[in-house]
Amino acid sequence: MKFIDDLLGGLFPRKDSKVSIKENFNFSGKEEAQVASWMDSEEGRGLMKTIYDNYHLKIAGVNKQPEVHVLHSPYANGFAVSFQEPLTPSDFGNLFIGWGLGMPELGYRKVSLDRKIEESNEQVKVTEKYYFKPPLSAGDLNSKIDQLFGNVSIEKIFINNRPSYLKVLATVYADSLYHEAAPFDRFMDQLFNQD
């Protein structure tokens, strides 16, 4: 009867069924140029400073809008920014693309840019994600590999077609082939042009 159940399940999916679609995509050169200009504008720099300051305030136990959540573990460090005032939907997208555009300056290469659409329990979650890796090569076979800050992912999350949060996560290599990852605070300074 499994065949009949599978057939009926395909024709009449249960309400708790999950749908997941993943696709690669790219931004146009025009979009990237507009975002690069915005990131260098007074508005863009001001918003970057607000988020950078709110990250450090959160570490000190103070919450300000937009709220920044600190992610810290032995193998991964990062932050998430809630979609709250003064962020606009346009700012939300610009920050995502802008942080992605800044990663090559930190020594990273883009591995992928993808979009995942998941439907579960009548909720649709869309995740756009950049994934970056350091240049994984040693000058010679006897030296360790510089992992910079580890692998970096940058995510933009929408829930039911509404901006929810941005997340940046650096995951370190714990292998003896690699140098210890550089401090995450230095990554924050460089990502936010505060060094």
Coordinates of C-alpha atoms in Angstrom, one line a residue:
M1 CA 0.0 0.0 0.0
K2 CA 3.0 2.3 0.2
F3 CA 2.7 2.9 -3.6
I4 CA -0.9 4.1 -3.2
D5 CA 0.1 6.2 -0.1
D6 CA 2.9 7.8 -2.1
L7 CA 0.7 8.5 -5.1
L8 CA -2.1 10.0 -2.9
G9 CA 0.5 12.0 -1.0
G10 CA 1.8 13.5 -4.2
L11 CA -1.7 14.5 -5.4
F12 CA -2.9 15.7 -2.0
P13 CA 0.0 16.7 0.2
R14 CA -0.5 16.8 3.9
K15 CA -0.6 20.2 5.6
D16 CA 2.6 19.5 7.6
S17 CA 4.6 18.6 4.4
K18 CA 7.8 20.5 3.7
V19 CA 8.9 22.0 0.4
S20 CA 12.5 23.0 -0.2
I21 CA 14.0 24.6 -3.3
K22 CA 17.6 25.7 -3.7
E23 CA 19.1 27.7 -6.6
N24 CA 22.3 29.6 -7.4
F25 CA 22.1 33.2 -8.6
N26 CA 24.1 36.4 -9.1
F27 CA 23.6 40.1 -8.8
S28 CA 24.2 42.2 -11.9
G29 CA 27.2 44.5 -12.2
K30 CA 24.8 47.5 -12.0
E31 CA 23.3 46.3 -8.7
E32 CA 26.7 45.7 -7.2
A33 CA 27.9 49.2 -8.4
Q34 CA 24.8 50.8 -6.8
V35 CA 25.4 49.0 -3.5
A36 CA 29.1 49.9 -3.5
S37 CA 28.2 53.5 -3.9
W38 CA 25.6 53.3 -1.1
M39 CA 28.1 51.6 1.2
D40 CA 30.4 54.5 0.7
S41 CA 27.7 57.1 1.2
E42 CA 27.0 59.0 4.4
E43 CA 23.8 56.9 4.9
G44 CA 25.6 53.6 4.3
R45 CA 28.6 54.5 6.5
G46 CA 26.3 55.7 9.3
L47 CA 24.2 52.5 9.3
M48 CA 27.4 50.4 9.3
K49 CA 28.7 52.4 12.4
T50 CA 25.3 51.9 14.2
I51 CA 25.4 48.2 13.7
Y52 CA 29.1 48.0 14.7
D53 CA 28.5 50.1 17.8
N54 CA 25.4 48.0 18.7
Y55 CA 27.5 44.8 18.4
H56 CA 29.9 46.1 21.0
L57 CA 27.0 47.5 23.2
K58 CA 25.4 44.0 23.1
I59 CA 28.6 42.5 24.4
A60 CA 28.5 45.0 27.2
G61 CA 24.8 43.9 27.9
V62 CA 23.1 46.9 26.3
N63 CA 20.4 46.4 23.6
K64 CA 19.8 49.1 21.0
Q65 CA 17.9 49.0 17.7
P66 CA 18.5 47.4 15.4
E67 CA 19.3 44.6 17.9
V68 CA 22.5 42.7 17.2
H69 CA 22.8 39.2 18.5
V70 CA 26.3 37.9 19.3
L71 CA 27.2 34.3 18.3
H72 CA 30.2 32.9 20.0
S73 CA 31.6 29.3 20.4
P74 CA 35.0 27.7 20.2
Y75 CA 34.6 27.0 16.5
A76 CA 32.3 29.7 15.2
N77 CA 31.8 33.4 15.8
G78 CA 29.4 35.8 14.3
F79 CA 26.5 38.2 14.7
A80 CA 22.9 38.6 13.5
V81 CA 21.1 41.8 13.0
S82 CA 17.3 41.9 13.5
F83 CA 15.3 43.8 10.9
Q84 CA 14.2 46.8 13.1
E85 CA 14.2 50.5 12.8
P86 CA 16.2 52.3 11.5
L87 CA 16.7 49.5 8.9
T88 CA 14.6 49.7 5.7
P89 CA 14.0 46.8 3.3
S90 CA 16.5 48.6 0.9
D91 CA 19.1 48.9 3.7
F92 CA 18.6 45.2 4.5
G93 CA 19.5 44.2 0.9
N94 CA 22.3 46.7 0.5
L95 CA 24.0 45.5 3.7
F96 CA 23.8 41.9 2.5
I97 CA 25.3 42.6 -0.9
G98 CA 27.8 45.2 0.5
W99 CA 29.2 42.8 3.0
G100 CA 29.6 40.2 0.3
L101 CA 31.3 42.7 -2.0
G102 CA 33.8 43.5 0.8
M103 CA 35.0 40.0 1.4
P104 CA 37.6 39.8 -1.4
E105 CA 39.3 42.8 0.3
L106 CA 39.7 40.7 3.4
G107 CA 41.5 38.0 1.3
Y108 CA 38.5 35.8 0.6
R109 CA 37.2 34.1 -2.5
K110 CA 33.5 33.6 -3.1
V111 CA 32.5 29.9 -3.3
S112 CA 28.8 30.4 -3.8
L113 CA 25.8 32.6 -3.7
D114 CA 22.5 30.8 -3.4
R115 CA 18.9 31.1 -2.5
K116 CA 16.9 28.5 -0.5
I117 CA 13.1 28.6 -0.3
E118 CA 11.5 26.4 2.4
E119 CA 7.9 26.0 3.2
S120 CA 6.9 24.4 6.4
N121 CA 3.7 24.6 8.5
E122 CA 2.3 27.4 6.3
Q123 CA 5.4 29.5 6.7
V124 CA 7.8 30.4 3.9
K125 CA 11.4 31.0 4.7
V126 CA 13.8 32.4 2.1
T127 CA 17.5 32.4 2.8
E128 CA 20.0 34.1 0.5
K129 CA 23.5 33.1 1.4
Y130 CA 27.1 34.0 0.4
Y131 CA 29.8 31.5 1.2
F132 CA 33.4 32.5 1.3
K133 CA 36.7 30.6 1.9
P134 CA 40.2 31.8 2.5
P135 CA 42.8 31.0 -0.1
L136 CA 43.7 27.5 1.1
S137 CA 47.3 27.1 0.1
A138 CA 50.6 27.2 2.0
G139 CA 53.7 28.8 0.5
D140 CA 55.5 25.5 1.0
L141 CA 54.5 22.0 2.1
N142 CA 56.2 22.4 5.5
S143 CA 54.3 25.5 6.6
K144 CA 50.8 25.8 8.0
I145 CA 47.9 27.3 5.9
D146 CA 46.6 30.8 6.9
Q147 CA 42.9 30.4 7.4
L148 CA 42.4 34.1 8.0
F149 CA 39.2 34.1 10.1
G150 CA 37.9 30.7 8.9
N151 CA 35.1 30.2 6.4
V152 CA 32.6 33.0 6.3
S153 CA 28.9 32.8 5.5
I154 CA 26.6 35.9 5.1
E155 CA 22.8 35.2 5.1
K156 CA 19.8 37.3 4.5
I157 CA 16.6 35.8 5.9
F158 CA 13.0 36.5 4.9
I159 CA 10.0 34.9 6.7
N160 CA 6.7 35.1 4.8
N161 CA 8.1 37.7 2.4
R162 CA 9.2 40.0 5.2
P163 CA 12.8 40.8 6.1
S164 CA 13.7 39.0 9.4
Y165 CA 17.5 39.2 10.0
L166 CA 21.0 39.2 8.6
K167 CA 23.6 36.8 9.9
V168 CA 27.4 36.7 9.4
L169 CA 29.2 33.6 10.7
A170 CA 33.0 32.8 10.7
T171 CA 33.6 29.0 11.2
V172 CA 37.3 28.2 12.0
Y173 CA 39.3 25.2 10.9
A174 CA 40.5 23.1 13.9
D175 CA 42.9 21.1 11.9
S176 CA 46.6 21.1 12.6
L177 CA 47.3 21.9 9.0
Y178 CA 46.1 25.5 9.6
H179 CA 47.3 28.5 11.6
E180 CA 45.0 29.5 14.4
A181 CA 42.2 31.8 13.1
A182 CA 42.7 35.5 13.5
P183 CA 40.6 37.1 16.3
F184 CA 37.0 37.8 15.4
D185 CA 37.2 41.3 16.7
R186 CA 39.7 42.0 14.0
F187 CA 37.3 40.6 11.4
M188 CA 34.6 42.9 12.8
D189 CA 36.9 45.9 12.5
Q190 CA 37.8 45.1 8.9
L191 CA 34.2 44.2 7.8
F192 CA 32.9 47.5 9.2
N193 CA 36.0 49.5 8.0
Q194 CA 36.8 50.4 11.6
D195 CA 40.6 49.6 11.5

